[in-house]
Backbone as JSON, one array per atom type, in Angstrom:
{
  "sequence": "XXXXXXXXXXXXXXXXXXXXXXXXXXXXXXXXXXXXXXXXXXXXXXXXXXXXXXXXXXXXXXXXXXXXXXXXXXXXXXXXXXXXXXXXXXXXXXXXXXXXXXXXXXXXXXXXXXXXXXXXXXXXXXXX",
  "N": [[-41.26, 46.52, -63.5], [-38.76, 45.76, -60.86], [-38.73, 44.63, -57.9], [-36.9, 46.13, -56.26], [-36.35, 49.32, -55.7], [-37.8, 51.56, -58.07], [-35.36, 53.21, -60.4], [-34.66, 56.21, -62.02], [-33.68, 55.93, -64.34], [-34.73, 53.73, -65.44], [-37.71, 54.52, -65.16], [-37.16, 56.28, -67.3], [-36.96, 54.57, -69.04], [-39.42, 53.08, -69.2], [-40.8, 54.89, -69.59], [-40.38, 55.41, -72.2], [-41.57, 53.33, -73.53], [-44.02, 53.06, -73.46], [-44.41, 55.9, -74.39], [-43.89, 55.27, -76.84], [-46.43, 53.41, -77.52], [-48.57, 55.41, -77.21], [-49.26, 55.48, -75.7], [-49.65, 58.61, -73.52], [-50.52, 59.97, -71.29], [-49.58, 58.14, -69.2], [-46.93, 57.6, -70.23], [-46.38, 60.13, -69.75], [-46.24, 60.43, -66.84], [-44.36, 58.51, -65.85], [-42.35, 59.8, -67.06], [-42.02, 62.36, -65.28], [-41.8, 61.08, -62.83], [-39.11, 60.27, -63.18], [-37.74, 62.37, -63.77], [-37.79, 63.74, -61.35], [-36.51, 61.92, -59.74], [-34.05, 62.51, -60.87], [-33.18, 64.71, -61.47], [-31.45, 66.06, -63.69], [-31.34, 64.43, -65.63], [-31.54, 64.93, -68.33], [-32.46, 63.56, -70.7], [-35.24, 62.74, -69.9], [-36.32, 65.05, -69.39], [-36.79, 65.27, -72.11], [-38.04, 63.77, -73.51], [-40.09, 63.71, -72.07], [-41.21, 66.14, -73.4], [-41.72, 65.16, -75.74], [-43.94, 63.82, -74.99], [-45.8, 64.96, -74.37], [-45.75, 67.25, -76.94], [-46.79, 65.25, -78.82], [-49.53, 64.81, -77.67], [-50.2, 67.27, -78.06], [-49.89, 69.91, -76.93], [-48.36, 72.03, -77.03], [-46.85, 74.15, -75.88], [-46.23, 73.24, -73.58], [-44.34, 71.27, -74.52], [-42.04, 73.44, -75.64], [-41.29, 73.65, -73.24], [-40.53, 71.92, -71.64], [-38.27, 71.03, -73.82], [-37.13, 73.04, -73.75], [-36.13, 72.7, -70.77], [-34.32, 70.69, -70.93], [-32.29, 71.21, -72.54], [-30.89, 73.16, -71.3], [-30.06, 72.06, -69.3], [-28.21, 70.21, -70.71], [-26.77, 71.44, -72.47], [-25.29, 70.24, -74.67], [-27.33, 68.65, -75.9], [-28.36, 68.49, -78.6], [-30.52, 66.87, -80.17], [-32.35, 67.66, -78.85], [-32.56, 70.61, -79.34], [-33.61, 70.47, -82.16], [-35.91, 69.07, -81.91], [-37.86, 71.26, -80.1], [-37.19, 73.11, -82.59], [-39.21, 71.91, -84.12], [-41.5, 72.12, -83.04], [-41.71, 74.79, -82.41], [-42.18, 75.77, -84.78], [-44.2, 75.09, -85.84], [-45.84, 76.14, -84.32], [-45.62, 78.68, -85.35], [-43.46, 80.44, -85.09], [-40.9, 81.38, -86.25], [-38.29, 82.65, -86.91], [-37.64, 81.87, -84.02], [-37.35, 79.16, -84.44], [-35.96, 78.59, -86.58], [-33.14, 79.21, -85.59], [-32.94, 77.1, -83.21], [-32.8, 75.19, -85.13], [-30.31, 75.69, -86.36], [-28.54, 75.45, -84.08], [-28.95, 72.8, -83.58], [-27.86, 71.72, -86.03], [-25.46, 72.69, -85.29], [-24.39, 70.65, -83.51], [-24.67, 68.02, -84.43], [-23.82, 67.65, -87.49], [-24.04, 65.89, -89.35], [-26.64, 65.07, -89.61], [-29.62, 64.82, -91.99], [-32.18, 65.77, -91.58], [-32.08, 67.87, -90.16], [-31.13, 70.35, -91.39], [-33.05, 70.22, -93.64], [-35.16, 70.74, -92.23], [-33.95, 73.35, -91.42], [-34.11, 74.55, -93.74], [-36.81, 74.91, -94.67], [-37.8, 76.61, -92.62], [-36.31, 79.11, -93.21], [-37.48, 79.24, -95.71], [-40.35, 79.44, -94.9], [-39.86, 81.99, -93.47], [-39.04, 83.63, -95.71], [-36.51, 83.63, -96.54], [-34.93, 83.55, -99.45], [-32.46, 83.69, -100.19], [-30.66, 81.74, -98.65]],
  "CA": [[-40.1, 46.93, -62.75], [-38.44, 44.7, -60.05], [-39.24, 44.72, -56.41], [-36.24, 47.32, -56.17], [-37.13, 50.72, -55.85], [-37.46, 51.76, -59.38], [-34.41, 54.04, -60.61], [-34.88, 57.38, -62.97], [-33.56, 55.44, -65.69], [-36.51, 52.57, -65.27], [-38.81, 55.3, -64.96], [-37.11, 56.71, -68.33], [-37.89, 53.46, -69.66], [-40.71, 52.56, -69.01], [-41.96, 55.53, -70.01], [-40.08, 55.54, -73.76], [-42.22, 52.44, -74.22], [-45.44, 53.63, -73.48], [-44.88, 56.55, -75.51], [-44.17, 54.67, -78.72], [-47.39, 52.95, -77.6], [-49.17, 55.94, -77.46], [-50.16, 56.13, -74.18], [-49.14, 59.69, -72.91], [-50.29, 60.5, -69.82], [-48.92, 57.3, -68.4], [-45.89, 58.17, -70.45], [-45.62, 61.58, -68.6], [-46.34, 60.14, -65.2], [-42.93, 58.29, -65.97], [-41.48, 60.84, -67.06], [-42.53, 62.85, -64.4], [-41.29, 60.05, -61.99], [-37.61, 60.47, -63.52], [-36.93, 64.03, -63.74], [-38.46, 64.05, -59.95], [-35.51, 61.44, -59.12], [-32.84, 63.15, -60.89], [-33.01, 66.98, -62.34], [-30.08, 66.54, -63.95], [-31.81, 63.99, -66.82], [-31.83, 65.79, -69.59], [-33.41, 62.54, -71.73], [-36.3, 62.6, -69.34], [-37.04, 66.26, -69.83], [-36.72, 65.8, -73.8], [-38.65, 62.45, -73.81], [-41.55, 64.51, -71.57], [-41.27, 67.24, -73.84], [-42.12, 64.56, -77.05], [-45.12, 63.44, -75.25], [-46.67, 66.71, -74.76], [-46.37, 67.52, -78.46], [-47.8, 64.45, -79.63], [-50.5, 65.03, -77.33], [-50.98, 68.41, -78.75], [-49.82, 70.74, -75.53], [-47.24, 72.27, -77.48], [-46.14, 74.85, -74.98], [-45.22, 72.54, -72.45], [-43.32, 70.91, -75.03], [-41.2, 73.46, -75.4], [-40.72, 74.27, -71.94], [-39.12, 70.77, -71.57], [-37.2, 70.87, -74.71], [-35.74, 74.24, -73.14], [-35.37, 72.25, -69.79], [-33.53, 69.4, -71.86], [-31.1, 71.74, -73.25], [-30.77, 74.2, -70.0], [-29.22, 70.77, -68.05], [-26.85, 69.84, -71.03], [-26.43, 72.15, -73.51], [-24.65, 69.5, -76.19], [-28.32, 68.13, -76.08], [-28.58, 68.48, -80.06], [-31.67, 66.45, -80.44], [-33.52, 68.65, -78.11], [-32.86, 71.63, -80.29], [-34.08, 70.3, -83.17], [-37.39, 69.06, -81.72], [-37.97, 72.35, -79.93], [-37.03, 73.73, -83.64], [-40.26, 71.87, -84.73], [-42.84, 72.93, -82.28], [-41.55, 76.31, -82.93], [-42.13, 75.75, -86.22], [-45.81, 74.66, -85.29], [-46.09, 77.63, -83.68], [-45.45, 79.9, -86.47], [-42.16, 81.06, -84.28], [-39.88, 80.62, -87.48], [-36.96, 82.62, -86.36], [-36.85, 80.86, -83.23], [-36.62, 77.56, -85.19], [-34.23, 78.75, -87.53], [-32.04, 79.17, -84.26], [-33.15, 75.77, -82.73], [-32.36, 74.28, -86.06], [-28.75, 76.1, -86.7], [-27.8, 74.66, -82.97], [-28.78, 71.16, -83.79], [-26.75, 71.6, -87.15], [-23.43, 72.7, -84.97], [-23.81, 69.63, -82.47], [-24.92, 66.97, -85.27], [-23.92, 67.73, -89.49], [-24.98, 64.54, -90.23], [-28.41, 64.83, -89.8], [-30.38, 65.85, -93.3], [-33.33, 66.15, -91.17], [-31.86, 69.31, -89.8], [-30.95, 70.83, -92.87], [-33.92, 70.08, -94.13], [-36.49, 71.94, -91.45], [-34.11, 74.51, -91.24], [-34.53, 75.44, -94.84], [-38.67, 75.05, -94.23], [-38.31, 78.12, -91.82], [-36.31, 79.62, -94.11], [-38.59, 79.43, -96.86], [-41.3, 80.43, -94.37], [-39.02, 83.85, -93.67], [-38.53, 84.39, -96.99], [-35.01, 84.54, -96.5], [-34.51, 82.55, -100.44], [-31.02, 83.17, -100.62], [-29.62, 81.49, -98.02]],
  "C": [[-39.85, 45.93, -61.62], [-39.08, 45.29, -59.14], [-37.89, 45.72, -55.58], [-36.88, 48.09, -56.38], [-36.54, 51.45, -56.94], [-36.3, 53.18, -59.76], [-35.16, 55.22, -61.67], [-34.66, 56.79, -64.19], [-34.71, 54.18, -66.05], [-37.55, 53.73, -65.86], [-38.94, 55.77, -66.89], [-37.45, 55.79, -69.56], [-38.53, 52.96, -70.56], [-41.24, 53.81, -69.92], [-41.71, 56.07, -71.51], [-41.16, 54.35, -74.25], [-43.73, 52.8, -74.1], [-45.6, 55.03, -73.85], [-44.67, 56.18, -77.24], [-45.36, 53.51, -78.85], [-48.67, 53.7, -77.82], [-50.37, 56.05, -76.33], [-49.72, 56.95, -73.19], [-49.56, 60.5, -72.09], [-49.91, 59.21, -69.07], [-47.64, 57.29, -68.92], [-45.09, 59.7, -69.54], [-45.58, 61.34, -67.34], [-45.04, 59.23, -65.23], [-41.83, 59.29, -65.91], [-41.25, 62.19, -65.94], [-41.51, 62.32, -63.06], [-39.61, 60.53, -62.48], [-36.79, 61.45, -63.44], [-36.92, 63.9, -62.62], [-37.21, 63.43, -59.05], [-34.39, 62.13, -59.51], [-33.0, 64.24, -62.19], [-32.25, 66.95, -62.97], [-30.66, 65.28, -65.43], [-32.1, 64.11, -67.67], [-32.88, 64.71, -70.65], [-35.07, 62.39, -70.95], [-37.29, 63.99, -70.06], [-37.64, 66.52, -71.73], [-38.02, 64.56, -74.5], [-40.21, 63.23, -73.58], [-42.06, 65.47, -72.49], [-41.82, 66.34, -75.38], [-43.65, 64.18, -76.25], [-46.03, 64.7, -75.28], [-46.63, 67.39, -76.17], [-46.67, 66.7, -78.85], [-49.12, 64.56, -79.05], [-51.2, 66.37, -77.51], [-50.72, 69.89, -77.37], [-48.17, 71.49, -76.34], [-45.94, 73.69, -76.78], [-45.21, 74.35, -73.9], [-44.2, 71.63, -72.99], [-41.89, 71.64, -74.99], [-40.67, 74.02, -74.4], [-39.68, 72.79, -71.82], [-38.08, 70.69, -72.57], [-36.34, 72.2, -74.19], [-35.41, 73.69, -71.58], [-33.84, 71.36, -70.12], [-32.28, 70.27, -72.15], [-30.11, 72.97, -72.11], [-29.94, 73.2, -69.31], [-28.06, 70.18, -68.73], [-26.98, 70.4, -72.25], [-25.97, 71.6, -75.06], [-26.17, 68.73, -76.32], [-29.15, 68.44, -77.74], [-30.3, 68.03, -80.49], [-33.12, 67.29, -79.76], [-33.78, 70.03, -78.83], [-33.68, 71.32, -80.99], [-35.59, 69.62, -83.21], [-38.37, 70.24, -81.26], [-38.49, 73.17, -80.89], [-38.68, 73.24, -84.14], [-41.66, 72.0, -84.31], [-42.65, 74.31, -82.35], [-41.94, 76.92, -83.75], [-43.61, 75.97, -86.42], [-46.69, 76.07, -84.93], [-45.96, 78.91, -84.8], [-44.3, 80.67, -86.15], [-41.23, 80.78, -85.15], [-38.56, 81.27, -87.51], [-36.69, 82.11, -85.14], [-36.64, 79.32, -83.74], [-35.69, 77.65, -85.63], [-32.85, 78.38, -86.18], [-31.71, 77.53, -83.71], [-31.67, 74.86, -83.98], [-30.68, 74.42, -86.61], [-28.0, 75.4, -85.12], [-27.46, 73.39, -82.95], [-27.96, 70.98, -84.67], [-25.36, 71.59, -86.0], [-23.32, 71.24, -83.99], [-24.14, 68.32, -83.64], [-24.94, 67.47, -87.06], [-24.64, 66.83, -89.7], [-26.0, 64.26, -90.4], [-29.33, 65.33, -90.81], [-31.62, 66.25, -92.82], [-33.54, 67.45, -90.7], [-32.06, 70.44, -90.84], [-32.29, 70.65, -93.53], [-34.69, 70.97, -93.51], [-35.44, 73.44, -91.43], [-34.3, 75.24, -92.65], [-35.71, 75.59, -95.16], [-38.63, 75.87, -93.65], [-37.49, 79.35, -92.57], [-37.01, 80.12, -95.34], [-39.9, 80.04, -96.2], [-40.96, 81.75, -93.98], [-38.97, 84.17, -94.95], [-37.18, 84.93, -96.95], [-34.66, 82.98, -98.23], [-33.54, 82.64, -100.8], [-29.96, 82.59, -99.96], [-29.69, 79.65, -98.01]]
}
């Protein structure tokens, strides 16, 4: 970072690259850092909320994926990660939900469509 005093979006970063490095508690101490500058960062909260489920903390995942979506509601991608720690969780009508939200803000995604008919099939709802 420069010799400026690092911004929320630096912070957000910095700390996307050191979680596709796979180093997530210096990923969350970014992330951490970003929300802390501005509350209103929904990519911070959703980014924080990916390292905590790769690190296996899957509650506090989806507390950030419900911060993420609590600050901007069209936050689509946050559903649908939410949807899969939910999923994790054995919580398979709250995925379904997750996963029908992410459908209305993004069709295009087969990835959606896809998990949500995996919690489907785990409901046993086979005709829908």
């Amino acid at each position: 970072m420069s010799s400026e005093q690092p911004t929320a979006f630096d912070y957000l970063t910095r700390g996307r690259l050191l979680l596709r490095q796979g180093l997530l508690d210096r990923a969350i101490e970014d992330f951490d850092a970003a929300v802390a500058l501005d509350d209103t960062l929904a990519a911070g909260y959703y980014c924080r909320g990916l390292a905590y489920r790769d690190g296996g903390d899957l509650d506090r995942a989806v507390q950030d994926f419900t911060t993420a979506v609590d600050v901007d509601p069209e936050y689509g991608v946050a559903f649908y990660a939410r949807g899969v720690v939910r999923r994790r969780l054995e919580q398979y009508e709250q995925a379904l939900v997750d996963y029908s939200l992410a459908i209305d803000m993004n069709q295009e995604d087969p990835d959606y469509y896809y998990a949500r008919g995996v919690a489907q099939i785990a409901l046993r709802h086979y005709d829908q």
